[in-house]
PDB file of C-alpha atoms in Angstrom:
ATOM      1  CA  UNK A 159       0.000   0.000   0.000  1.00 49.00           C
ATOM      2  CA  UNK A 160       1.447   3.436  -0.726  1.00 58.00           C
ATOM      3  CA  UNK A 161       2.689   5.675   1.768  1.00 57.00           C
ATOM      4  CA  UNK A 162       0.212   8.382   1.047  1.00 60.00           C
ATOM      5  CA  UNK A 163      -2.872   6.154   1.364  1.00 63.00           C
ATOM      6  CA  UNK A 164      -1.635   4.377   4.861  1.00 55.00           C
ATOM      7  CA  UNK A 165      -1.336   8.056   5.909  1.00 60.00           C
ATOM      8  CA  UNK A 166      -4.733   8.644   4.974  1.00 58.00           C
ATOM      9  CA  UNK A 167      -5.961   5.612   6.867  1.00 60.00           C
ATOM     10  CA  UNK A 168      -3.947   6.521   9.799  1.00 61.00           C
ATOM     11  CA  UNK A 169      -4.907  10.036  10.261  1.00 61.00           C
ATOM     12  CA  UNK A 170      -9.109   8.829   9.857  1.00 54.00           C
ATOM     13  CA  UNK A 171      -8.050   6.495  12.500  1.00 56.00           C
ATOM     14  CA  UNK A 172      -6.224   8.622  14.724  1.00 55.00           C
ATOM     15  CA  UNK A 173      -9.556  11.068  14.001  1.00 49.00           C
ATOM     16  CA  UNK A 174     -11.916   8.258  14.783  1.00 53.00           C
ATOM     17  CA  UNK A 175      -9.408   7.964  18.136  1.00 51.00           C
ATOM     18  CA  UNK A 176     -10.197  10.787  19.189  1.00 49.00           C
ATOM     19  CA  UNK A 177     -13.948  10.333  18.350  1.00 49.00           C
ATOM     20  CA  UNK A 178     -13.778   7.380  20.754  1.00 43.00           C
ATOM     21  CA  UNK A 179     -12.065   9.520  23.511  1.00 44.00           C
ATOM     22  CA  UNK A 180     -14.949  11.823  23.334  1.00 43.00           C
ATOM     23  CA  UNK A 181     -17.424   8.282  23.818  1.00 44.00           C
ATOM     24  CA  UNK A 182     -15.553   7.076  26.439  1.00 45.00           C
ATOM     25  CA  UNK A 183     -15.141   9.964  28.520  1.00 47.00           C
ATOM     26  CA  UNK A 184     -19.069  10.530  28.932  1.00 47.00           C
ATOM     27  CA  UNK A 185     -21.017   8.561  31.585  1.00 48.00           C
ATOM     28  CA  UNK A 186     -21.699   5.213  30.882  1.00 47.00           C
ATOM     29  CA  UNK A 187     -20.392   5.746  27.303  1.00 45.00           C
ATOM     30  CA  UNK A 188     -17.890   2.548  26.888  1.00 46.00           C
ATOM     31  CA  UNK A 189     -15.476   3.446  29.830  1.00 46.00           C
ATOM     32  CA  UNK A 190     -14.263   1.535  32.379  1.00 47.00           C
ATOM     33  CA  UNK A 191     -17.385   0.898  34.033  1.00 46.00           C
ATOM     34  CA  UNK A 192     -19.580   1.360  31.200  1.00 45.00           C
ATOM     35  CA  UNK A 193     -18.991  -2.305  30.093  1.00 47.00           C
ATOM     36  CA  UNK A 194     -17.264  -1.064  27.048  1.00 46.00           C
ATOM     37  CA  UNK A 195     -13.334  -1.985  25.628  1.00 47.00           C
ATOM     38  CA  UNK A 196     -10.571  -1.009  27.720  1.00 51.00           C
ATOM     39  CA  UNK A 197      -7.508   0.869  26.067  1.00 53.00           C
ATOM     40  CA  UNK A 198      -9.489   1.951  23.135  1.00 56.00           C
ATOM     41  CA  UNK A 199      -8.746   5.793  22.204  1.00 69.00           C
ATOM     42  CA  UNK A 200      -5.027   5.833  23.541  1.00 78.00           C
ATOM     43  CA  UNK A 201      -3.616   7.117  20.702  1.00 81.00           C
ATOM     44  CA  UNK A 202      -0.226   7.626  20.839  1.00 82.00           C
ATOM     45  CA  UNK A 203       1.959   9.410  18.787  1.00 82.00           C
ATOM     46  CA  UNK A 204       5.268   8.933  19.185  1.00 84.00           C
ATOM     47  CA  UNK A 205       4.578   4.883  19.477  1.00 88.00           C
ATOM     48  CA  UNK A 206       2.476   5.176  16.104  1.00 87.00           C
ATOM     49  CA  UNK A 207       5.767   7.183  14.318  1.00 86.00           C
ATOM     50  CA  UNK A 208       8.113   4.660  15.816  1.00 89.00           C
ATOM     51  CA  UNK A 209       5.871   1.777  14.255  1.00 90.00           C
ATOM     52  CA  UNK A 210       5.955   3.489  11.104  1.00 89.00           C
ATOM     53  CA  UNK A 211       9.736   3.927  11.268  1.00 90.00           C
ATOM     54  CA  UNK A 212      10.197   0.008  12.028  1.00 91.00           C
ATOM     55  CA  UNK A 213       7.658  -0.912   8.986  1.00 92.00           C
ATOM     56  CA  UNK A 214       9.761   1.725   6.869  1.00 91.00           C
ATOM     57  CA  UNK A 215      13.248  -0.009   7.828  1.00 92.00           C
ATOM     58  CA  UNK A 216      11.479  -3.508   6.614  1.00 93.00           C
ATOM     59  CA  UNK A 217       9.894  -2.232   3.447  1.00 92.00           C
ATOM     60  CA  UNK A 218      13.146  -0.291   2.553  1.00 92.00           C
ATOM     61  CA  UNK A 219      15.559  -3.524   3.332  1.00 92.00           C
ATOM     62  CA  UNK A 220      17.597  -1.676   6.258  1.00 92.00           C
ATOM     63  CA  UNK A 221      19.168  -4.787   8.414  1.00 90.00           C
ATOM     64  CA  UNK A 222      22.250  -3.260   9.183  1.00 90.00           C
ATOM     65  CA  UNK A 223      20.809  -0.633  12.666  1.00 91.00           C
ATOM     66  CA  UNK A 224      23.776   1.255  11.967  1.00 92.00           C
ATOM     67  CA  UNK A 225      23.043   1.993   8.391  1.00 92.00           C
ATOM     68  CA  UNK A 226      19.408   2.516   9.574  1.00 92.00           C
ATOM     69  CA  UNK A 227      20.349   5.029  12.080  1.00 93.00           C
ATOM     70  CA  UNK A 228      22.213   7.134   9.627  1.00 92.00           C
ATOM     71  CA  UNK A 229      19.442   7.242   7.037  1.00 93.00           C
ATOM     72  CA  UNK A 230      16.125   7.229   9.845  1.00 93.00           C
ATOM     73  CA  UNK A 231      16.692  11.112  10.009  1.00 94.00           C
ATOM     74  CA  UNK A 232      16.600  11.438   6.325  1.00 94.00           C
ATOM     75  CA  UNK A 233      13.418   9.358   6.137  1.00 93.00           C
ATOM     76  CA  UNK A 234      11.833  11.404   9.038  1.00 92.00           C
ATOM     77  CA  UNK A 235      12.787  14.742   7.369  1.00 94.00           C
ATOM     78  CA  UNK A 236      10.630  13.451   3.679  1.00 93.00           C
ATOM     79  CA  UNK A 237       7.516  12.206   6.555  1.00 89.00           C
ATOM     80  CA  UNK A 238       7.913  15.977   8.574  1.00 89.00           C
ATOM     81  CA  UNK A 239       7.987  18.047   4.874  1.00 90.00           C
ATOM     82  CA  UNK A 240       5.424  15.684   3.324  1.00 88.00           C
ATOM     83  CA  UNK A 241       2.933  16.422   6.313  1.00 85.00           C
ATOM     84  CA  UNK A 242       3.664  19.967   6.052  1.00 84.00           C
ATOM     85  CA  UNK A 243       2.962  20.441   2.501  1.00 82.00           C
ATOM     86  CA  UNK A 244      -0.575  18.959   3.581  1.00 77.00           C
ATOM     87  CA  UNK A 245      -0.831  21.712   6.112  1.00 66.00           C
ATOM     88  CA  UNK A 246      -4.001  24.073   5.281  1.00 57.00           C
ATOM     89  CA  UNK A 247      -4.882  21.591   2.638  1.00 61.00           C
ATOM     90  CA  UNK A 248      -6.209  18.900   5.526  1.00 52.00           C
ATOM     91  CA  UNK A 249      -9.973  21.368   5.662  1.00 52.00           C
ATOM     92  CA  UNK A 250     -10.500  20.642   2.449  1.00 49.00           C
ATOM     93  CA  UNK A 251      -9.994  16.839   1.973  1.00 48.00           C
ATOM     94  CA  UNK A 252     -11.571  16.243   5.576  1.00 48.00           C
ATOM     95  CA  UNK A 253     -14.774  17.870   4.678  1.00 46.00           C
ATOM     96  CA  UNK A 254     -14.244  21.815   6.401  1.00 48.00           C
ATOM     97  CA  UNK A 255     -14.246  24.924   4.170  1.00 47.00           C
ATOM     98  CA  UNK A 256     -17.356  27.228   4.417  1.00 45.00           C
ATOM     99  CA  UNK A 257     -20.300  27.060   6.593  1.00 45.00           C
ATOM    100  CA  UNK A 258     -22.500  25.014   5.663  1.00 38.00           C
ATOM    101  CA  UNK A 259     -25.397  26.050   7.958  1.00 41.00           C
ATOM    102  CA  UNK A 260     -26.880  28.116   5.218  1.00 41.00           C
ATOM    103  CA  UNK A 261     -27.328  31.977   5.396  1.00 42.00           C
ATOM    104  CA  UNK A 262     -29.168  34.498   7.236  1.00 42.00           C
ATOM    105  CA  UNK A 263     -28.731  35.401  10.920  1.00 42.00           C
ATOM    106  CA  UNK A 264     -29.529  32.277  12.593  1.00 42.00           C
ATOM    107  CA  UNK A 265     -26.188  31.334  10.775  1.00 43.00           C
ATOM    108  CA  UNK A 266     -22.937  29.931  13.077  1.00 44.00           C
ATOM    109  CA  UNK A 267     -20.163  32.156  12.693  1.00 46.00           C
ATOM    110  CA  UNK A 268     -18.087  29.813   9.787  1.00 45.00           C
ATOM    111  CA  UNK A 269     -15.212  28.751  12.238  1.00 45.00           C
ATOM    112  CA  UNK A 270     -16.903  27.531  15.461  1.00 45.00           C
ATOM    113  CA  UNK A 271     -16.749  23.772  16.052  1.00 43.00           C
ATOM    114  CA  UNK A 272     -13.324  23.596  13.048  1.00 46.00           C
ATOM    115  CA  UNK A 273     -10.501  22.782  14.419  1.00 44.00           C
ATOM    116  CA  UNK A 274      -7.341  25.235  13.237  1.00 44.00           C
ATOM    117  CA  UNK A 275      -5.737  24.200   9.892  1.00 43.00           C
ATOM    118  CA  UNK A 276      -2.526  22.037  10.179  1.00 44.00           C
ATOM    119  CA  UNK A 277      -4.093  19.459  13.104  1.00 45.00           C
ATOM    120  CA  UNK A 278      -2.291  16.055  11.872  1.00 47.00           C
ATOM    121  CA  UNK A 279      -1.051  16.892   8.906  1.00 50.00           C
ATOM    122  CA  UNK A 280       1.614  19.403  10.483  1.00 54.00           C
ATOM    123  CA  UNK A 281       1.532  22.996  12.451  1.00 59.00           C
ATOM    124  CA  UNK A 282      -1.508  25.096  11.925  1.00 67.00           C
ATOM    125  CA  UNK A 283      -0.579  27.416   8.742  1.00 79.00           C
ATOM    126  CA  UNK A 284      -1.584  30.625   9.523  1.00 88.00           C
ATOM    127  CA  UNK A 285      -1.057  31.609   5.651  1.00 89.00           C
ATOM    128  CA  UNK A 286      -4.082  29.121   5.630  1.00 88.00           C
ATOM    129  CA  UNK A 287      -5.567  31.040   8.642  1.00 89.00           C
ATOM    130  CA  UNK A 288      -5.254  34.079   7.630  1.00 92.00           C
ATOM    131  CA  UNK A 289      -6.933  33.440   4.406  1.00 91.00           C
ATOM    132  CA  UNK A 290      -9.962  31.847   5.656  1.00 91.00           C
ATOM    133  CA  UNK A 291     -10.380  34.702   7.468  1.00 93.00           C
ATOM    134  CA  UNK A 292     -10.351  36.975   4.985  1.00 93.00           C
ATOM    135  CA  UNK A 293     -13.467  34.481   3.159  1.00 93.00           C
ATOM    136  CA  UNK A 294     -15.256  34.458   5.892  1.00 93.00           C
ATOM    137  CA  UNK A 295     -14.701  38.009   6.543  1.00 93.00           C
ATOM    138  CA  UNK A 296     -16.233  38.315   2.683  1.00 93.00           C
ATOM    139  CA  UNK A 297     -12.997  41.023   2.699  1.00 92.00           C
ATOM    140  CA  UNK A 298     -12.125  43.207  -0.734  1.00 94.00           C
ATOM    141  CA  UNK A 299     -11.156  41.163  -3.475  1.00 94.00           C
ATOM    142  CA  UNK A 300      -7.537  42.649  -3.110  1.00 95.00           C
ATOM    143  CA  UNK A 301      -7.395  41.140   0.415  1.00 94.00           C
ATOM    144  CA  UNK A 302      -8.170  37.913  -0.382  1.00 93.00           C
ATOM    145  CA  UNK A 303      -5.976  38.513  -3.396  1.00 94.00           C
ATOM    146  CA  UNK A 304      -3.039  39.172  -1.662  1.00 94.00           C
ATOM    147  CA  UNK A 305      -4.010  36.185   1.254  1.00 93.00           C
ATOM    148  CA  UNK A 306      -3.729  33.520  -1.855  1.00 94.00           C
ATOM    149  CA  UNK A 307      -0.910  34.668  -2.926  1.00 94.00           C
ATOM    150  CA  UNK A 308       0.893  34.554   0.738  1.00 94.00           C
ATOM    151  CA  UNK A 309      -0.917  31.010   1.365  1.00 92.00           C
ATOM    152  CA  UNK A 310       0.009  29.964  -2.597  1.00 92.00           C
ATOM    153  CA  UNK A 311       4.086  30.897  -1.706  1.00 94.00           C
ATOM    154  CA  UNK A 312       3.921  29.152   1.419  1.00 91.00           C
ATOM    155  CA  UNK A 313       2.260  26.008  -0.048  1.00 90.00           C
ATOM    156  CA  UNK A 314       5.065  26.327  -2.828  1.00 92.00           C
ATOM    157  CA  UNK A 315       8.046  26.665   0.119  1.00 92.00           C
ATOM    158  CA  UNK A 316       6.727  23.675   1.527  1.00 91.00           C
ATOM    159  CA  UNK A 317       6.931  22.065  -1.402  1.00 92.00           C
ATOM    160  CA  UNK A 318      10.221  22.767  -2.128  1.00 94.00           C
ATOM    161  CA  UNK A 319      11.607  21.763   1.073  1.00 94.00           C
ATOM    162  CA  UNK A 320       9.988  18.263   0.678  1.00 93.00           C
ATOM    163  CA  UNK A 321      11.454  18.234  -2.851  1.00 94.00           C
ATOM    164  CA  UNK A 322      15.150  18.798  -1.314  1.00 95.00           C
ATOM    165  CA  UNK A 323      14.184  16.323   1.617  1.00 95.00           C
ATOM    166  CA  UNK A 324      13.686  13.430  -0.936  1.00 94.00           C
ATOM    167  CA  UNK A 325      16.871  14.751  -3.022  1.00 95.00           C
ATOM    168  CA  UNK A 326      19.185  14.155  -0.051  1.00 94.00           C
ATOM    169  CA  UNK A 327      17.361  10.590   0.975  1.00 94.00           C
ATOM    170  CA  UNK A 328      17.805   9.424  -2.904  1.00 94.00           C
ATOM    171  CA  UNK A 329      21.559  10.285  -2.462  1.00 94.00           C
ATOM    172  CA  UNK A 330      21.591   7.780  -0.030  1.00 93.00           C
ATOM    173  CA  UNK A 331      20.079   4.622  -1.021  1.00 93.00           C
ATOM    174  CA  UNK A 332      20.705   2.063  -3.459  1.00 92.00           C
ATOM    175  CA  UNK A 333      18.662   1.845  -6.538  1.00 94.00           C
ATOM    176  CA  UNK A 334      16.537  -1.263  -4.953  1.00 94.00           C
ATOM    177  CA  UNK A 335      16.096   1.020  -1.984  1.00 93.00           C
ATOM    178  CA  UNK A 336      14.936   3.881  -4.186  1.00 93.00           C
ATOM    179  CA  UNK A 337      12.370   2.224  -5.573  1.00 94.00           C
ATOM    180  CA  UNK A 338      10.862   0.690  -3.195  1.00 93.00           C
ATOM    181  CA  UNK A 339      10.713   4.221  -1.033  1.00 92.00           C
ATOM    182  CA  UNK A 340       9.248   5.222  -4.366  1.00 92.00           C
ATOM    183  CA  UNK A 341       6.432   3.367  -4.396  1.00 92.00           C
ATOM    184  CA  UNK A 342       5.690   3.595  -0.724  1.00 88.00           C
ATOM    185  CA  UNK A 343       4.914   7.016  -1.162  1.00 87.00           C
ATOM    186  CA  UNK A 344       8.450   8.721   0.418  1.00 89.00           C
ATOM    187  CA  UNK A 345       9.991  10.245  -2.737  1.00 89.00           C
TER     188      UNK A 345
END
């Protein structure tokens, strides 16, 4: 499975994780005493990246640990950029964007109950932020002119640095190594 799509699947798992939390933490909603599964909703982060990084040494042929831990900060840098160039982006493919409460003045103001862009797919963007707000502000069409344009350069510096990030983790592995990193979604 590619990269990109297990990311995918992780971060609507991680969201339904923290859907779960929400369950469990109300009375009699699956906790402890609520006759429901124990340990569900413990998400954790660092144990999730460090299972990724494992799968990553096995799909990419690493058995020498000392070879691994020269090239694991190489990999991590193409994971890091490749979430950030999502960042701002994540509203969009996980259903946010405008209000969708219709018009008129019974209308909720468009950001209340959205979580900040970024969430887990990097650090809130606040080129992305910044932009919103100037939709949902209906502002002149040179301020959201000149947002874009701020949120487009960021989106393209992002890009870049995930482009680089890949350069220097092709430069070291082997061709086999390449590939396969290829078509797990790193490079």
């Amino acid at each position: 499975m590619k990269l990109n799509q297990w990311l995918v699947m992780a971060g609507v798992a991680a969201v339904m994780s923290l859907g779960a939390n929400q369950v469990v933490a109300q009375p009699g909603g699956g906790g402890q005493g609520g006759g429901g599964r124990q340990g569900r909703g413990n998400f954790d982060p660092a144990q999730f990246q460090q299972q990724q990084m494992e799968r990553l040494k096995v799909t990419l042929e690493f058995t020498d640990d000392a070879e691994w831990k020269a090239v694991q900060p190489l990999v991590q840098k193409v994971m890091d950029a490749r979430r950030e160039s999502f960042t701002g982006m994540a509203r969009g493919m996980m259903g946010g964007g405008r209000n969708r409460g219709g018009g008129g003045d019974n209308a909720q103001p468009a950001d209340q109950g959205k979580q900040p862009r970024g969430g887990m797919f990097g650090a809130p963007s606040p080129e992305a932020d910044a932009l919103q707000k100037a939709i949902d502000s209906k502002a002149s069409k040179a301020e959201i002119k000149a947002a874009l344009d701020k949120y487009l350069a960021s989106r393209k510096a992002k890009q870049a640095e995930l482009e680089k990030a890949q350069a220097d983790l092709r430069k070291v592995l082997t061709p086999r190594q390449e590939a396969l990193a290829a078509l797990n979604g790193l490079l």
